[in-house]
Each structure stands twice: as structure tokens, then as C-alpha cells.
mmCIF file of C-alpha atoms and ligand atoms in Angstrom:
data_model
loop_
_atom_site.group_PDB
_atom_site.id
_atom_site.type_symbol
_atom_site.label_atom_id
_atom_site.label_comp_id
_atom_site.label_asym_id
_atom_site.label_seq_id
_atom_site.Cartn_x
_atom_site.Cartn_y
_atom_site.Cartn_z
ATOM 1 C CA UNK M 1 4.400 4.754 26.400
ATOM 2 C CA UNK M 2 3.876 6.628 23.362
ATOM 3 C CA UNK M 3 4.053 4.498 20.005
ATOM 4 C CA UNK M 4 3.640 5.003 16.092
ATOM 5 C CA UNK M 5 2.352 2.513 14.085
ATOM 6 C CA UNK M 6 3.551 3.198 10.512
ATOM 7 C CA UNK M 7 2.433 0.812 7.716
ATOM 8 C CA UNK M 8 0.534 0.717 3.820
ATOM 9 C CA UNK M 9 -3.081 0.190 4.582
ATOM 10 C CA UNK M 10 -3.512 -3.527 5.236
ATOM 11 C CA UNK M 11 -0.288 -4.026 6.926
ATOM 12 C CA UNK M 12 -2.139 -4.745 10.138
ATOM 13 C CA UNK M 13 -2.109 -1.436 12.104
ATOM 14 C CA UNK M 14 -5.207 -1.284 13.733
ATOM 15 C CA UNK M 15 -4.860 -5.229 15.172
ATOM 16 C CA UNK M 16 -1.693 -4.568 16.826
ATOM 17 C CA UNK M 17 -2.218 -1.038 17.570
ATOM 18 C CA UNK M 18 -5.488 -2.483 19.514
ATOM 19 C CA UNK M 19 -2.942 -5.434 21.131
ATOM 20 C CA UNK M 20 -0.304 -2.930 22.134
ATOM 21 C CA UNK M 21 -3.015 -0.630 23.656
ATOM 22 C CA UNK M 22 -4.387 -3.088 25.540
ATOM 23 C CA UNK M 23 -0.275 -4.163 26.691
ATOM 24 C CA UNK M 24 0.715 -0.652 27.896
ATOM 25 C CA UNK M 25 -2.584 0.566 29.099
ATOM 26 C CA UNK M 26 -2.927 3.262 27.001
ATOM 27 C CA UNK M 27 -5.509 4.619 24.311
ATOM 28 C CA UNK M 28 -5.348 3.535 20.524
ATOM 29 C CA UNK M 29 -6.196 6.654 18.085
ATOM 30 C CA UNK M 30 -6.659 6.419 14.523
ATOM 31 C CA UNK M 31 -6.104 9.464 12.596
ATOM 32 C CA UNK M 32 -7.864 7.646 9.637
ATOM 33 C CA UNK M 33 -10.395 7.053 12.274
ATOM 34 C CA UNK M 34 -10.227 10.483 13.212
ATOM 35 C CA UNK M 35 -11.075 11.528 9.623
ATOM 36 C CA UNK M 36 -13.799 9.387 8.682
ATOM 37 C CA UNK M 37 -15.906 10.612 11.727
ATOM 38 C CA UNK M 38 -15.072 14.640 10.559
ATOM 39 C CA UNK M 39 -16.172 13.443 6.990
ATOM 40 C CA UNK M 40 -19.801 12.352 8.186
ATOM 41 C CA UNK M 41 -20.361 16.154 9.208
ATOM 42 C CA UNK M 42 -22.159 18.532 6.853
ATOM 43 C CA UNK M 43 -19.656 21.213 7.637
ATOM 44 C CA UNK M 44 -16.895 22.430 5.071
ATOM 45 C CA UNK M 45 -15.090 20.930 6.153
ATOM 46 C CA UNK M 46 -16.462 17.758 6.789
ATOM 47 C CA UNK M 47 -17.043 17.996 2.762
ATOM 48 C CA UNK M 48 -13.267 18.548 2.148
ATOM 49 C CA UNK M 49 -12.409 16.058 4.093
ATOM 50 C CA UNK M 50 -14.819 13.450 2.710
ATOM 51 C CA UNK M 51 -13.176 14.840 -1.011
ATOM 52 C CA UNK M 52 -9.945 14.014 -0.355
ATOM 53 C CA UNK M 53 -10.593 11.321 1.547
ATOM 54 C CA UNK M 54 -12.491 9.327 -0.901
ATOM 55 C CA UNK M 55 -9.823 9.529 -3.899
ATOM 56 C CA UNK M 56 -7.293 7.994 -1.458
ATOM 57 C CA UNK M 57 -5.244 11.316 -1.174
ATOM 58 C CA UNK M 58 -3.764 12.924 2.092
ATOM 59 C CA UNK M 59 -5.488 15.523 3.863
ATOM 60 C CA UNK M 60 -3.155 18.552 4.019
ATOM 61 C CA UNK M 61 -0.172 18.885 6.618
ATOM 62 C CA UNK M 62 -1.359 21.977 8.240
ATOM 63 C CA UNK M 63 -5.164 20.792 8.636
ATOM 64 C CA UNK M 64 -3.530 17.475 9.980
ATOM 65 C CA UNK M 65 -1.093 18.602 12.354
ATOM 66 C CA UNK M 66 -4.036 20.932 13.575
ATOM 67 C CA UNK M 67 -6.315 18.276 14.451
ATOM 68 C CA UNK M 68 -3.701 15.692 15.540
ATOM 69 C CA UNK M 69 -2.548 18.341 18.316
ATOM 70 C CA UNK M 70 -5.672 19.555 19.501
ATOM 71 C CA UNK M 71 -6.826 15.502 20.213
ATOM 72 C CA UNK M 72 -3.149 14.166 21.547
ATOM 73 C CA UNK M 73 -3.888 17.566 24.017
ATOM 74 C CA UNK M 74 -6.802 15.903 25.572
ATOM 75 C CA UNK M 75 -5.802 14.195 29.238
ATOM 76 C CA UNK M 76 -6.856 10.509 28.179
ATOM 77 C CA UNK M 77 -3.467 10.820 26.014
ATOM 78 C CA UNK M 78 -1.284 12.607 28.896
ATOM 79 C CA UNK M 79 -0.053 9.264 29.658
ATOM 80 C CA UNK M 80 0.152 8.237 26.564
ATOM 81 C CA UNK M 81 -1.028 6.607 22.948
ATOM 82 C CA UNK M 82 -0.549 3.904 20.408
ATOM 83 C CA UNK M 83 -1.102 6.255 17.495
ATOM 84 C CA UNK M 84 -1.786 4.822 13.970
ATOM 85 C CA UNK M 85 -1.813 6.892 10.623
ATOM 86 C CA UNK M 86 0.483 10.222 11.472
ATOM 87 C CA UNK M 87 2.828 10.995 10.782
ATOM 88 C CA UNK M 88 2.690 9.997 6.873
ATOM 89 C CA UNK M 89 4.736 12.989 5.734
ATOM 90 C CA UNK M 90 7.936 14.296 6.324
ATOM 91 C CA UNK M 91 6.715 17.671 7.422
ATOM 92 C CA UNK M 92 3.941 16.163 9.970
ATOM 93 C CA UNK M 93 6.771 14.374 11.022
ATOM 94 C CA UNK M 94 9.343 17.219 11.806
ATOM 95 C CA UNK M 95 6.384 19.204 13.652
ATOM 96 C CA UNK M 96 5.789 16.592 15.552
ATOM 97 C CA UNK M 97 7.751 17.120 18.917
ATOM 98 C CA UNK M 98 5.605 14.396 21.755
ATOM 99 C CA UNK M 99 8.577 12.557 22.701
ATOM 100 C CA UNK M 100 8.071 9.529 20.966
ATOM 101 C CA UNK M 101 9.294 6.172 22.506
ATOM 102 C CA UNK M 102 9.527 3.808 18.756
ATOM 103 C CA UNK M 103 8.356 4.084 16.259
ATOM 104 C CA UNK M 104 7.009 0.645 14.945
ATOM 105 C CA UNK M 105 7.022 -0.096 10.573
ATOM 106 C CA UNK M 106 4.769 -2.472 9.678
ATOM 107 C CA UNK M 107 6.260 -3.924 6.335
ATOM 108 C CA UNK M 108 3.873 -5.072 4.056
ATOM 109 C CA UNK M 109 4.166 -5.962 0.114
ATOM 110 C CA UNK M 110 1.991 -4.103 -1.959
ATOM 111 C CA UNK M 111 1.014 -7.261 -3.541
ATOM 112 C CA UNK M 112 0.036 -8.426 -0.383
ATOM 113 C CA UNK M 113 -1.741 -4.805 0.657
ATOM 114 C CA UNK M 114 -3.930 -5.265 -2.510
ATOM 115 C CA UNK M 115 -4.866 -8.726 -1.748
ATOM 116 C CA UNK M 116 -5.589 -7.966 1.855
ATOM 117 C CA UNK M 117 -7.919 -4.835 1.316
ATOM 118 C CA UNK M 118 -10.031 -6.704 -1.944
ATOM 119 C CA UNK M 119 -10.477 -9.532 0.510
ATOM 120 C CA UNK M 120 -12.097 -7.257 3.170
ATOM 121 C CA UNK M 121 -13.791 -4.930 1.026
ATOM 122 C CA UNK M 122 -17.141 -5.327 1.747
ATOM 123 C CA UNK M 123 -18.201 -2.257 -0.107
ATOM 124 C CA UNK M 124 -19.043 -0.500 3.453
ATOM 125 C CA UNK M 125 -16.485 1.810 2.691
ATOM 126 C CA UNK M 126 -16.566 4.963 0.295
ATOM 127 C CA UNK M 127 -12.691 5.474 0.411
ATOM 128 C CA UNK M 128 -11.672 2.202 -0.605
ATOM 129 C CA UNK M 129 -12.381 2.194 -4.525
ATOM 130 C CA UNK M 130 -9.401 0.471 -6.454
ATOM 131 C CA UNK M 131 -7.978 4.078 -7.356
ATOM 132 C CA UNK M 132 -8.234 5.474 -3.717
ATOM 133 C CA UNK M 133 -6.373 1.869 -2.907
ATOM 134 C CA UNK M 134 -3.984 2.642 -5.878
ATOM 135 C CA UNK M 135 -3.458 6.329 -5.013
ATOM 136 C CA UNK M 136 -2.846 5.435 -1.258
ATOM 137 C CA UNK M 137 -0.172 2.725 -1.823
ATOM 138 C CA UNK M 138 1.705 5.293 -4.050
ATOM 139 C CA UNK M 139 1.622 8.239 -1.660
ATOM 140 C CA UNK M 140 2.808 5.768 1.341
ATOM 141 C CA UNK M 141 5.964 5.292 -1.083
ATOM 142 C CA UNK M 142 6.141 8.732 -1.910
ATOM 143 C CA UNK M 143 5.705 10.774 1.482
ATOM 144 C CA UNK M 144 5.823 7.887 4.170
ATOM 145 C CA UNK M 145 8.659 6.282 3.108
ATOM 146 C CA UNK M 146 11.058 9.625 3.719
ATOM 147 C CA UNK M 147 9.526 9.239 7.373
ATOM 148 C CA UNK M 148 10.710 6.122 7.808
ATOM 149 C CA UNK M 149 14.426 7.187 7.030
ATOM 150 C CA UNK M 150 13.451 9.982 9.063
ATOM 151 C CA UNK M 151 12.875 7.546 12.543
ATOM 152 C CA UNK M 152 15.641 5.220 11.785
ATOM 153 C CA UNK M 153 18.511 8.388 11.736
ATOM 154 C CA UNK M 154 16.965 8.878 14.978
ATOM 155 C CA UNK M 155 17.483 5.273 16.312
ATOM 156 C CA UNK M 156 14.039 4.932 16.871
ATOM 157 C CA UNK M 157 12.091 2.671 14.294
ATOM 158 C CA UNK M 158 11.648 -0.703 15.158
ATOM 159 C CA UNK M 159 11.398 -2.810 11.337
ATOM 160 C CA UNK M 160 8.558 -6.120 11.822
ATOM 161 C CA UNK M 161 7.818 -8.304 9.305
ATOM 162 C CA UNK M 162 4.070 -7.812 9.178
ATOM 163 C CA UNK M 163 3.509 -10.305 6.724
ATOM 164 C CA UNK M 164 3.625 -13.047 9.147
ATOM 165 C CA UNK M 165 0.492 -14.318 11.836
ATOM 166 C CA UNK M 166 -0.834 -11.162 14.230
ATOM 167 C CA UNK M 167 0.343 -13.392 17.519
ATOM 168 C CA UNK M 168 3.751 -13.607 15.910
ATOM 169 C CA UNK M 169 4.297 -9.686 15.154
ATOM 170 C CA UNK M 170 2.797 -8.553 17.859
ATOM 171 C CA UNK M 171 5.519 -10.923 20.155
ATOM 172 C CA UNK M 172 8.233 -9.165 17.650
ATOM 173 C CA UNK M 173 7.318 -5.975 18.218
ATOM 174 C CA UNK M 174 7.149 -6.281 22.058
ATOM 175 C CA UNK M 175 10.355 -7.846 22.113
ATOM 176 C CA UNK M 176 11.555 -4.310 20.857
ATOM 177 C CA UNK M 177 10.046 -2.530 23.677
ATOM 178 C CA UNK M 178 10.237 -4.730 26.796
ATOM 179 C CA UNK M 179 12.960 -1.977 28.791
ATOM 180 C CA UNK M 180 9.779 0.633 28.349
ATOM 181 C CA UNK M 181 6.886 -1.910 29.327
HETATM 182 P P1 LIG Y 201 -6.150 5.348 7.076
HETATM 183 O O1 LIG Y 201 -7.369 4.771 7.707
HETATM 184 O O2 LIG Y 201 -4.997 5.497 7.998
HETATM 185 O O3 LIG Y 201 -5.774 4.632 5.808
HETATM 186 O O4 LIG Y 201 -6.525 6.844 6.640
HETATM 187 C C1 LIG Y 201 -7.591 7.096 5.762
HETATM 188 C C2 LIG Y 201 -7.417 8.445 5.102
HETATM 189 O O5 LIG Y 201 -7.368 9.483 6.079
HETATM 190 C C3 LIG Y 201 -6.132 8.615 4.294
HETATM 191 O O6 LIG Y 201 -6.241 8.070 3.005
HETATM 192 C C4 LIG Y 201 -6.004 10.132 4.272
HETATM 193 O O7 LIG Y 201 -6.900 10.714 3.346
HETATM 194 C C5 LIG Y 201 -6.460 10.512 5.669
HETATM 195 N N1 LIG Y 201 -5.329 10.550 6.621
HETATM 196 C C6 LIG Y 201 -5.137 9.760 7.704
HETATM 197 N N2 LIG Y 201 -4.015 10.089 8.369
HETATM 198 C C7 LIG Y 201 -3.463 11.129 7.673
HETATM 199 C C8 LIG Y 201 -2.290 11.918 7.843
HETATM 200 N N3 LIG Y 201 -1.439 11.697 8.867
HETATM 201 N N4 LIG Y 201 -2.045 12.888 6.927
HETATM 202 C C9 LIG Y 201 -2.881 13.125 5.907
HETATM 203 N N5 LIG Y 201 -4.000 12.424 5.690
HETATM 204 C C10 LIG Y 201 -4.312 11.426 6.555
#
């Protein structure tokens, strides 16, 4: 089973991309994740990384689609993934040939995306200053959004309220995949 787990930050991606993982046997992966580990090393690109990723912009396509690849290569992901964070651009997305099964949106307000991340922020985290928030919420509209359309021309996005309880979603999202489980 391989799944995408598109949503604003907040929208719950990480809770039901752990669920699902945990449904279909297969690894969770993070790309966020991903680049907050690459930003803790005092490389140059670690720095660049940490740059970007601190003022809540994306991290270019070609760097992304380069490190995406060379971890979805590894054999824990030969059966497959529940990947969360790419692709968030139209471009990743059109390079991006792994034979995806869905493609699951998370649909958040932004309302409810700022309320979620200020209640969590615990100040643990360098990225999430109100104008990295601000600047992240914009370029999901602005770049994520045409990936979205992208998936549903396809047939394969799979819409969830994710404004309602985790147990909830995650019961409406498997209903959307139950042929596959
Ligand atoms: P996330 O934890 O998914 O909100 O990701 C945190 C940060 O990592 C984002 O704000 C971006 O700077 C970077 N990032 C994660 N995934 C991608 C991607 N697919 N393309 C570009 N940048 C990304």
C-alpha cells in the first residue's frame, strides 16, 4: 500500500499517517521529518536547509525530489509507505512516478490550522514562528492546492473532513481504501 497524506500543517497528518501505518503494515516517513534531521547537520547544506526551513518556505523541487527518491529507494519502503509532506508542488508531483494507491486530503480550516499549531507550540520548535506558520499556510494554497486538482483528475484523492475526532477520520479514510487493505 502506498499512501499520501496531503494536508496544511495541523490538519492531523502525522496521527493518522502513524494509524494507517500501523493498519497496512507499512513504514510512516515524514519528509518534514526528513528535513529537520538534515537541518541539525553542520553541512551546507544542513545550513540551507535549516534557512529555509525556519521562515516556513519550501525547500526547492530538485533538492526535494533528490532526497525523497534516494530514501523511498531504500528496501524498508519496497513494500510500501504512508508518506506525509511530498508532494506539495505541482512539479514534485509530476516527477513523482511510485504508483501511488490514494492519495488522502486532510481538509483543515486555516482558522482551525492556526488555533491548532498556537495550542501545541511549546516553543521546542525553531520553524514554527507566527510568520513561518503564516508563510506555510499560504504556500499550501499556493503550490499544494494545484496538487490536489492534480490527484483528483486522476481519480485518486480521497477528500476527509479532518476537522472532526482522529477515531472518526481515520474510520473515513479506511472506508476509502478497504478493496486495497
Ligand atoms: P512539515 O513538517 O511537513 O510541515 O515540513 C516542514 C518543512 O519542511 C516545510 O515547511 C518545508 O520547509 C520542508 N518540506 C517538507 N516537505 C517538503 C516538500 N515536499 N517540498 C518542499 N519542502 C518541504
Amino acid at each position: 500500500m502506498k499512501l499520501i497524506l496531503i494536508g496544511i500543517q495541523g490538519a492531523g497528518k502525522s496521527t493518522q499517517g502513524n494509524l494507517l501505518a500501523k493498519d497496512f503494515g507499512v513504514p510512516y516517513l515524514s519528509t518534514g521529518h526528513i528535513f529537520r534531521e538534515l537541518a541539525k547537520e553542520h553541512t551546507p547544506l544542513g545550513r540551507q536547509i535549516k534557512v529555509v526551513m525556519n521562515a516556513g518556505l519550501l525547500i526547492s523541487d530538485s533538492k526535494t525530489l533528490k532526497i525523497v527518491s534516494e530514501y523511498l529507494n531504500r528496501p524498508e519502503y519496497e513494500k510500501g509507505y504512508i508518506l506525509d509532506g511530498f508532494p506539495r508542488t505541482l512539479i514534485q508531483a509530476k516527477a513523482f512516478k511510485n504508483g501511488i494507491d490514494k492519495v488522502i486530503y486532510l481538509e483543515i480550516s486555516d482558522k482551525e490550522a492556526l488555533w491548532r499549531i498556537a495550542g501545541r507550540n511549546d516553543g521546542t520548535r525553531e520553524d514554527e514562528t507566527l510568520v513561518a506558520i503564516r508563510n506555510r499556510i499560504e504556500s499550501f494554497h499556493k503550490f499544494t492546492e494545484p496538487v490536489l486538482d492534480f490527484y483528483r483528475k486522476k481519480g485518486k484523492l480521497v477528500e476527509v473532513d479532518g476537522e472532526k475526532e482522529i477515531e472518526e477520520i481515520h474510520k473515513a479514510i479506511l472506508k476509502h481504501l478497504t478493496v486495497k487493505k
